[in-house]
CSV table of C-alpha atoms in Angstrom, one decimal:
chain,number,residue,atom,x,y,z
A,7,MET,CA,-13.9,-17.3,-1.2
A,8,ALA,CA,-16.1,-17.3,-4.2
A,9,ARG,CA,-15.6,-15.8,-7.1
A,10,SER,CA,-17.5,-12.2,-7.5
A,11,ALA,CA,-19.1,-10.3,-10.2
A,12,PRO,CA,-17.0,-7.3,-10.9
A,13,VAL,CA,-18.4,-3.8,-9.5
A,14,SER,CA,-18.2,-0.7,-11.6
A,15,PRO,CA,-16.9,2.2,-10.4
A,16,GLN,CA,-19.8,5.1,-10.2
A,17,TYR,CA,-18.0,7.9,-11.4
A,18,GLY,CA,-19.9,11.1,-11.2
A,19,GLY,CA,-22.1,10.4,-8.2
A,20,GLY,CA,-21.4,7.7,-6.5
A,21,ALA,CA,-17.7,7.1,-5.8
A,22,LEU,CA,-14.8,8.3,-3.3
A,23,ALA,CA,-14.3,11.1,-6.0
A,24,ASP,CA,-17.6,13.0,-5.0
A,25,VAL,CA,-16.8,13.2,-2.1
A,26,LEU,CA,-15.0,16.5,-1.5
A,27,PRO,CA,-16.5,18.3,-4.1
A,28,SER,CA,-19.5,17.6,-2.9
A,29,VAL,CA,-17.7,18.9,0.6
A,30,ALA,CA,-16.9,22.2,-1.3
A,31,GLY,CA,-21.1,22.4,-2.3
A,32,ALA,CA,-21.8,21.8,1.8
A,33,LEU,CA,-19.5,24.7,2.6
A,34,SER,CA,-21.1,26.9,-0.2
A,35,VAL,CA,-18.2,27.4,-2.2
A,36,ALA,CA,-19.2,28.8,-5.2
A,37,GLY,CA,-19.6,26.8,-8.8
A,38,GLU,CA,-19.2,23.5,-6.3
A,39,GLN,CA,-22.1,20.3,-6.6
A,40,ASN,CA,-23.2,18.5,-4.0
A,41,VAL,CA,-23.9,15.8,-5.8
A,42,LEU,CA,-24.3,13.3,-2.9
A,43,GLY,CA,-26.8,15.5,-1.6
A,44,LEU,CA,-24.4,16.5,2.2
A,45,PRO,CA,-25.7,18.6,5.0
A,46,PRO,CA,-24.9,22.0,4.5
A,47,ALA,CA,-22.6,23.2,7.2
A,48,PRO,CA,-19.7,26.1,8.1
A,49,ARG,CA,-17.3,23.3,9.1
A,50,TYR,CA,-16.9,19.6,7.9
A,51,ALA,CA,-14.3,17.1,9.1
A,52,VAL,CA,-14.1,13.7,7.0
A,53,LEU,CA,-12.1,11.2,8.8
A,54,LEU,CA,-10.9,9.0,6.1
A,55,PHE,CA,-9.7,5.4,8.0
A,56,ASP,CA,-7.6,3.0,4.8
A,57,GLY,CA,-9.0,-0.4,4.3
A,58,LEU,CA,-12.4,0.1,6.1
A,59,GLY,CA,-14.5,-1.7,3.9
A,60,TRP,CA,-18.7,-1.0,3.8
A,61,ASN,CA,-18.9,-5.2,4.0
A,62,LEU,CA,-16.0,-4.7,6.3
A,63,LEU,CA,-17.6,-2.7,8.6
A,64,GLN,CA,-21.2,-4.4,8.5
A,65,ARG,CA,-20.0,-7.6,9.3
A,66,ASN,CA,-18.2,-6.6,12.3
A,67,ALA,CA,-20.7,-3.9,13.3
A,68,ASP,CA,-20.7,-5.4,17.2
A,69,VAL,CA,-17.2,-3.8,17.8
A,70,ALA,CA,-17.7,-0.5,15.9
A,71,PRO,CA,-21.0,0.3,17.8
A,72,TYR,CA,-20.7,4.7,16.9
A,73,LEU,CA,-20.1,3.8,13.4
A,74,SER,CA,-22.3,1.3,13.1
A,75,SER,CA,-24.5,3.6,14.6
A,76,LEU,CA,-24.5,5.6,11.7
A,77,LEU,CA,-25.0,2.9,8.9
A,78,PRO,CA,-28.9,3.5,8.8
A,79,THR,CA,-28.1,7.1,7.5
A,80,GLY,CA,-25.2,6.4,5.4
A,81,ARG,CA,-24.9,5.0,2.1
A,82,SER,CA,-22.0,2.6,0.4
A,83,LEU,CA,-19.7,4.4,-2.3
A,84,THR,CA,-17.3,2.9,-4.8
A,85,ALA,CA,-13.6,3.3,-4.5
A,86,GLY,CA,-12.2,3.7,-7.9
A,87,VAL,CA,-10.0,1.2,-10.3
A,88,PRO,CA,-7.3,-0.1,-9.0
A,89,SER,CA,-9.0,-0.1,-5.6
A,90,THR,CA,-5.7,0.8,-3.7
A,91,THR,CA,-5.0,3.4,-1.3
A,92,ALA,CA,-3.1,6.2,-3.3
A,93,VAL,CA,-5.4,5.7,-6.6
A,94,SER,CA,-8.6,6.6,-4.0
A,95,LEU,CA,-6.6,9.4,-1.7
A,96,THR,CA,-5.6,11.0,-5.1
A,97,SER,CA,-9.6,10.9,-6.7
A,98,LEU,CA,-10.2,11.9,-3.0
A,99,GLY,CA,-8.4,15.3,-3.1
A,100,THR,CA,-8.7,15.6,-7.1
A,101,GLY,CA,-12.1,15.2,-6.5
A,102,LEU,CA,-11.2,13.5,-10.7
A,103,PRO,CA,-11.2,9.1,-11.5
A,104,PRO,CA,-7.8,7.7,-12.0
A,105,GLY,CA,-7.9,8.3,-15.8
A,106,ALA,CA,-7.6,11.8,-15.8
A,107,HIS,CA,-5.4,12.5,-12.1
A,108,GLY,CA,-3.1,10.0,-13.5
A,109,ILE,CA,-2.0,7.7,-10.8
A,110,VAL,CA,-3.7,4.7,-11.7
A,111,GLY,CA,-1.6,1.6,-9.5
A,112,TYR,CA,0.4,0.8,-6.2
A,113,THR,CA,3.0,1.0,-8.6
A,114,SER,CA,2.8,1.8,-12.6
A,115,ILE,CA,5.3,2.5,-15.4
A,116,VAL,CA,7.4,5.9,-16.4
A,117,PRO,CA,6.7,5.6,-19.7
A,118,GLU,CA,9.8,8.0,-20.6
A,119,SER,CA,12.2,6.0,-18.3
A,120,GLY,CA,10.8,2.7,-18.4
A,121,ALA,CA,11.2,2.5,-14.4
A,122,LEU,CA,8.5,1.9,-11.9
A,123,LEU,CA,6.9,4.1,-9.8
A,124,ASN,CA,5.8,2.7,-5.9
A,125,ALA,CA,3.2,6.1,-5.0
A,126,LEU,CA,2.9,5.4,-1.6
A,127,GLN,CA,6.7,5.7,-1.8
A,128,TRP,CA,7.7,7.9,-4.4
A,129,ASP,CA,10.6,6.4,-5.3
A,130,ALA,CA,11.0,7.3,-8.6
A,131,PRO,CA,12.3,11.1,-9.5
A,132,VAL,CA,9.3,12.3,-10.8
A,133,ASP,CA,7.6,15.4,-9.9
A,134,PRO,CA,4.3,14.9,-8.1
A,135,ARG,CA,3.0,17.8,-9.6
A,136,ARG,CA,3.5,17.0,-13.3
A,137,TRP,CA,2.2,13.5,-12.9
A,138,GLN,CA,-0.4,14.8,-11.7
A,139,PRO,CA,-0.7,18.5,-12.9
A,140,HIS,CA,-4.8,19.6,-11.7
A,141,GLY,CA,-5.9,21.6,-9.2
A,142,THR,CA,-7.3,19.9,-6.5
A,143,VAL,CA,-10.7,20.2,-4.5
A,144,PHE,CA,-8.4,21.3,-1.3
A,145,ASP,CA,-7.2,24.4,-3.9
A,146,ARG,CA,-10.3,25.6,-4.8
A,147,ILE,CA,-11.8,25.2,-1.1
A,148,ALA,CA,-8.7,27.0,0.3
A,149,ALA,CA,-9.2,30.0,-3.1
A,150,ALA,CA,-12.7,30.4,-1.5
A,151,GLY,CA,-11.0,31.6,2.2
A,152,VAL,CA,-11.9,28.5,4.1
A,153,ALA,CA,-9.1,27.4,6.3
A,154,THR,CA,-8.9,23.8,4.7
A,155,ARG,CA,-6.0,21.4,6.6
A,156,ASN,CA,-4.1,17.5,6.2
A,157,VAL,CA,-4.2,15.8,9.8
A,158,SER,CA,-1.7,13.0,9.2
A,159,LYS,CA,1.5,11.8,9.9
A,160,ALA,CA,4.2,14.1,10.2
A,161,ARG,CA,6.4,11.7,7.3
A,162,PHE,CA,3.8,12.5,5.2
A,163,ASP,CA,4.4,16.3,4.7
A,164,THR,CA,7.1,15.7,2.1
A,165,SER,CA,5.6,12.6,0.4
A,166,GLY,CA,5.6,12.9,-3.2
A,167,LEU,CA,2.0,11.6,-2.8
A,168,THR,CA,0.5,14.4,-0.6
A,169,ALA,CA,2.3,16.7,-3.6
A,170,ALA,CA,0.0,15.2,-5.9
A,171,ALA,CA,-3.3,14.6,-4.5
A,172,PHE,CA,-3.4,16.7,-1.5
A,173,ARG,CA,-1.4,20.5,-2.2
A,174,GLY,CA,-4.3,23.3,-1.5
A,175,SER,CA,-4.5,21.9,2.0
A,176,ALA,CA,-1.8,23.2,5.4
A,177,HIS,CA,-0.5,20.0,6.1
A,178,ARG,CA,-0.3,19.2,10.3
A,179,GLY,CA,1.8,16.3,11.1
A,180,ALA,CA,-0.1,14.3,13.9
A,181,ASP,CA,2.1,10.8,14.6
A,182,THR,CA,-0.1,9.3,17.6
A,183,VAL,CA,-4.1,9.3,18.1
A,184,GLU,CA,-3.9,12.6,21.0
A,185,ASP,CA,-2.1,13.9,18.1
A,186,ARG,CA,-4.2,13.6,15.7
A,187,LEU,CA,-7.3,14.5,18.3
A,188,ASP,CA,-5.3,17.4,19.2
A,189,ALA,CA,-4.5,19.0,15.8
A,190,THR,CA,-7.9,18.5,14.5
A,191,ARG,CA,-9.8,20.5,17.5
A,192,PHE,CA,-7.5,23.2,16.8
A,193,ALA,CA,-8.4,23.4,12.9
A,194,ILE,CA,-11.5,22.7,13.1
A,195,ARG,CA,-12.2,26.2,15.0
A,196,GLU,CA,-9.7,28.2,12.6
A,197,GLY,CA,-11.6,31.0,10.7
A,198,SER,CA,-15.3,31.3,9.9
A,199,SER,CA,-15.1,27.9,8.2
A,200,SER,CA,-12.7,24.5,7.8
A,201,LEU,CA,-12.7,21.9,6.3
A,202,VAL,CA,-10.3,19.6,8.1
A,203,TYR,CA,-9.1,16.1,6.7
A,204,VAL,CA,-7.9,13.5,9.4
A,205,TYR,CA,-6.2,10.3,8.1
A,206,ASP,CA,-5.9,6.6,10.0
A,207,SER,CA,-3.8,3.5,8.4
A,208,GLN,CA,-3.6,0.9,11.5
A,209,LEU,CA,-6.4,-1.3,10.0
A,210,ASP,CA,-5.1,-1.5,6.5
A,211,TYR,CA,-1.9,-2.1,8.1
A,212,THR,CA,-3.6,-4.8,10.2
A,213,GLY,CA,-5.2,-6.6,7.9
A,214,HIS,CA,-2.4,-6.5,5.5
A,215,ASN,CA,-0.7,-8.0,8.1
A,216,GLU,CA,-3.4,-10.0,10.3
A,217,GLY,CA,-5.6,-10.6,7.7
A,218,SER,CA,-9.1,-8.5,7.7
A,219,ASP,CA,-11.1,-12.0,9.3
A,220,SER,CA,-8.5,-11.8,11.9
A,221,GLN,CA,-9.5,-11.1,15.9
A,222,GLN,CA,-6.8,-8.8,15.5
A,223,TRP,CA,-8.2,-6.9,13.3
A,224,ARG,CA,-11.9,-6.3,15.2
A,225,LYS,CA,-9.6,-5.0,18.0
A,226,GLU,CA,-8.2,-2.5,15.8
A,227,LEU,CA,-11.5,-2.0,14.3
A,228,ALA,CA,-12.9,-1.2,17.6
A,229,ALA,CA,-10.1,1.6,18.4
A,230,ALA,CA,-10.8,3.0,14.9
A,231,ASP,CA,-14.4,3.2,16.8
A,232,LEU,CA,-13.7,5.1,20.0
A,233,PHE,CA,-11.6,7.5,17.7
A,234,ALA,CA,-14.0,8.0,15.2
A,235,GLN,CA,-16.5,9.1,18.4
A,236,GLN,CA,-13.4,11.3,20.4
A,237,ILE,CA,-13.3,13.2,16.5
A,238,ARG,CA,-16.7,14.1,17.1
A,239,SER,CA,-16.9,14.6,20.5
A,240,ALA,CA,-13.8,17.5,19.9
A,241,LEU,CA,-15.9,19.4,16.9
A,242,PRO,CA,-17.8,22.1,17.8
A,243,ARG,CA,-22.0,21.8,17.1
A,244,ASP,CA,-21.8,23.4,13.9
A,245,ALA,CA,-19.4,20.8,12.3
A,246,VAL,CA,-19.9,17.6,9.9
A,247,LEU,CA,-18.3,14.6,10.6
A,248,LEU,CA,-18.1,12.9,7.7
A,249,VAL,CA,-16.5,9.1,7.8
A,250,VAL,CA,-15.3,7.7,4.7
A,251,ALA,CA,-12.5,5.4,3.8
A,252,ASP,CA,-9.5,4.4,0.3
A,253,HIS,CA,-11.2,0.5,-0.3
A,254,GLY,CA,-12.2,-2.6,1.5
A,255,MET,CA,-10.1,-5.8,2.2
A,256,ILE,CA,-10.1,-9.5,1.2
A,257,ASP,CA,-7.7,-12.5,3.0
A,258,VAL,CA,-6.6,-14.5,0.5
A,259,ALA,CA,-5.1,-18.1,1.5
A,260,PRO,CA,-1.2,-19.3,0.8
A,261,GLU,CA,-2.5,-21.5,-1.6
A,262,GLY,CA,-4.3,-19.2,-3.5
A,263,ARG,CA,-1.4,-17.7,-4.6
A,264,VAL,CA,0.4,-17.4,-8.1
A,265,ASP,CA,3.4,-16.3,-7.9
A,266,LEU,CA,4.8,-15.1,-11.4
A,267,ASP,CA,8.3,-15.6,-11.0
A,268,GLU,CA,7.7,-19.6,-10.7
A,269,GLU,CA,6.3,-20.1,-13.8
A,270,PRO,CA,8.2,-19.2,-16.1
A,271,ALA,CA,5.0,-19.3,-19.1
A,272,LEU,CA,3.7,-16.1,-17.1
A,273,LEU,CA,7.2,-14.2,-18.1
A,274,ASP,CA,6.8,-14.9,-21.6
A,275,GLY,CA,6.6,-11.5,-23.3
A,276,ILE,CA,6.8,-9.6,-20.4
A,277,ARG,CA,8.8,-6.6,-19.6
A,278,LEU,CA,7.1,-5.2,-16.9
A,279,ILE,CA,5.0,-5.8,-13.8
A,280,GLY,CA,3.5,-3.4,-12.1
A,281,GLY,CA,0.1,-2.6,-10.0
A,282,GLU,CA,-0.1,-4.9,-6.8
A,283,SER,CA,-1.3,-8.9,-6.3
A,284,ARG,CA,-5.2,-8.7,-6.9
A,285,PHE,CA,-4.8,-5.7,-9.5
A,286,ARG,CA,-1.9,-6.4,-11.9
A,287,HIS,CA,-0.8,-3.9,-14.6
A,288,LEU,CA,1.5,-5.7,-17.0
A,289,TYR,CA,3.6,-4.0,-19.3
A,290,CYS,CA,5.0,-5.9,-22.2
A,291,VAL,CA,7.4,-6.5,-24.7
A,292,PRO,CA,6.2,-5.0,-28.5
A,293,GLY,CA,4.1,-7.1,-30.2
A,294,ALA,CA,3.6,-9.7,-27.5
A,295,GLU,CA,0.5,-8.5,-26.4
A,296,ALA,CA,-1.8,-10.7,-27.7
A,297,ASP,CA,0.5,-14.0,-26.3
A,298,VAL,CA,0.2,-12.6,-22.8
A,299,LEU,CA,-3.7,-12.4,-23.1
A,300,ALA,CA,-4.2,-15.8,-24.4
A,301,THR,CA,-1.4,-17.0,-21.2
A,302,TYR,CA,-3.1,-15.4,-18.3
A,303,ARG,CA,-6.7,-16.1,-19.5
A,304,ALA,CA,-5.9,-20.2,-19.6
A,305,ARG,CA,-3.8,-20.0,-16.9
A,306,LEU,CA,-6.9,-17.8,-14.5
A,307,GLY,CA,-9.8,-18.5,-16.1
A,308,ALA,CA,-12.8,-17.5,-14.2
A,309,ASP,CA,-10.6,-16.5,-11.4
A,310,ALA,CA,-9.4,-13.0,-12.9
A,311,LEU,CA,-10.7,-10.8,-15.5
A,312,VAL,CA,-7.6,-10.5,-18.2
A,313,LEU,CA,-7.9,-7.0,-20.5
A,314,SER,CA,-5.8,-5.4,-22.6
A,315,ARG,CA,-5.6,-1.5,-22.1
A,316,GLU,CA,-8.5,-0.8,-24.5
A,317,GLU,CA,-10.7,-3.2,-23.1
A,318,ALA,CA,-10.4,-2.0,-19.7
A,319,VAL,CA,-10.8,1.3,-20.9
A,320,GLY,CA,-13.3,0.8,-22.7
A,321,LEU,CA,-15.5,-0.7,-19.3
A,322,GLY,CA,-14.7,2.8,-17.9
A,323,TRP,CA,-12.5,0.7,-15.0
A,324,PHE,CA,-10.7,4.6,-15.0
A,325,GLY,CA,-12.9,7.1,-15.7
A,326,GLY,CA,-11.8,9.0,-18.7
A,327,VAL,CA,-8.5,8.5,-19.6
A,328,GLU,CA,-6.0,11.4,-20.7
A,329,ASP,CA,-3.6,10.9,-23.5
A,330,ARG,CA,-0.9,11.7,-21.1
A,331,VAL,CA,-1.8,8.4,-18.8
A,332,ALA,CA,-3.2,5.8,-20.9
A,333,PRO,CA,1.0,4.6,-21.3
A,334,ARG,CA,0.8,4.6,-17.8
A,335,LEU,CA,-1.6,1.0,-17.5
A,336,GLY,CA,-0.5,-2.0,-18.5
A,337,ASP,CA,-0.2,-2.9,-21.9
A,338,VAL,CA,-2.5,-6.4,-20.2
A,339,VAL,CA,-4.6,-6.0,-17.3
A,340,VAL,CA,-4.9,-8.6,-14.7
A,341,ALA,CA,-8.0,-8.1,-12.0
A,342,THR,CA,-8.9,-11.5,-9.8
A,343,LEU,CA,-12.2,-12.1,-8.6
A,344,GLY,CA,-11.5,-15.2,-7.0
A,345,PRO,CA,-9.8,-16.3,-4.5
A,346,VAL,CA,-6.6,-15.5,-5.7
A,347,ALA,CA,-3.4,-13.5,-5.9
A,348,LEU,CA,-0.7,-12.9,-8.3
A,349,VAL,CA,2.7,-12.5,-5.8
A,350,ALA,CA,5.9,-12.1,-7.6
A,351,GLY,CA,8.3,-13.7,-5.1
A,352,ARG,CA,11.6,-12.4,-6.1
A,353,ARG,CA,10.7,-9.4,-7.0
A,354,PHE,CA,8.1,-7.8,-4.4
A,355,PRO,CA,8.8,-10.2,-1.8
A,356,LYS,CA,6.9,-8.2,1.3
A,357,GLU,CA,4.0,-8.1,-0.9
A,358,ALA,CA,3.8,-11.7,-1.4
A,359,ASP,CA,3.9,-12.8,2.6
A,360,LEU,CA,0.8,-10.3,3.1
A,361,ILE,CA,-3.2,-12.2,4.1
A,362,GLY,CA,-5.6,-9.2,3.7
A,363,LEU,CA,-4.9,-7.8,0.0
A,364,HIS,CA,-7.1,-5.2,-2.5
A,365,GLY,CA,-7.5,-3.4,-5.4
A,366,SER,CA,-9.8,-5.7,-7.5
A,367,LEU,CA,-13.3,-5.6,-8.8
A,368,THR,CA,-14.8,-7.5,-6.3
A,369,ASP,CA,-17.6,-6.2,-3.8
A,370,ASP,CA,-15.8,-6.4,-0.8
A,371,GLU,CA,-12.7,-5.0,-1.9
A,372,MET,CA,-14.8,-2.3,-4.0
A,373,ALA,CA,-17.7,-0.7,-1.6
A,374,ILE,CA,-16.9,2.0,0.9
A,375,PRO,CA,-18.6,3.6,3.2
A,376,LEU,CA,-19.8,7.0,3.7
A,377,LEU,CA,-21.5,7.7,7.0
A,378,VAL,CA,-22.5,11.1,8.1
A,379,ASP,CA,-22.3,12.9,11.8
A,380,PRO,CA,-24.1,15.8,11.6
A,381,GLY,CA,-23.7,17.1,15.6
A,382,PHE,CA,-27.1,18.8,15.5
């Protein structure tokens, strides 16, 4: 993998955060703007494949005939920054960039306690409704009388991330493909108007563990393609199917891993390491920010953008950043652009073993599909 130019998130007209407000507009919810120009319809199913990057789908179109048939009428959007699941799902659900909703990474600091919050596991004693206080697009759609459902794994019903990102939608626990099809088939027919959000995680899981350039990933994409086609077949004719993703993925070879726990110079002045290996939030000892910036810039060179919090905010990476959110960002943020990953083998041993990675601003990680099948 060669070094890539950073991709700017297109908040406000071409980002994942724009999808559900546009769906709401297409459902004729008053006050909602359909900035993505989606077809008006009384029913929408939004199917999100975790890890299905726009570039990955194009490169593997031969094993995904249904999804690839939608490419000519589809388009790419950008994820937010960082390009990771917890951030993206919250942007999807709220219609807001990370700087507003406040989930700014796979892990990030809880400024009040100094603890590290894993937003997928929600493993710190933080009230998700206070951490992310904004109403969701699901709230607004449901208030307009649209039957609003969220079909995903049963265990997600009680998760902090679901409360932060998807409140306002009724959760339907569905752990198998058959369960998800049945739940979607039932939910989409509720009421005179409906929105069903369906989540599938297998592409991301396979990419992390086997690599997104592996035959196992291609096999999983073929299964995802069949599932998408089955979802379309389960919908009534007046329903639109929208297929999106939360981020793309790249593979990083073992020799591209920089282990922070094995290089003492990279730990000088650091009090906490957050984010993930392609996008690190570095929380510094007070007064150490300049030294940390200099050290990481010298060590990584052109393989990464190493910026202060203020520089990253100024570039618009997170959208407008609310005052309560700013301290959750690293004092120094490191976005890798080359074939490297900043692991921390002792702190995060499972992460250090992953093959497929994401989080940064390369096109392979940021570009996601918006595919529309109107069904009529």
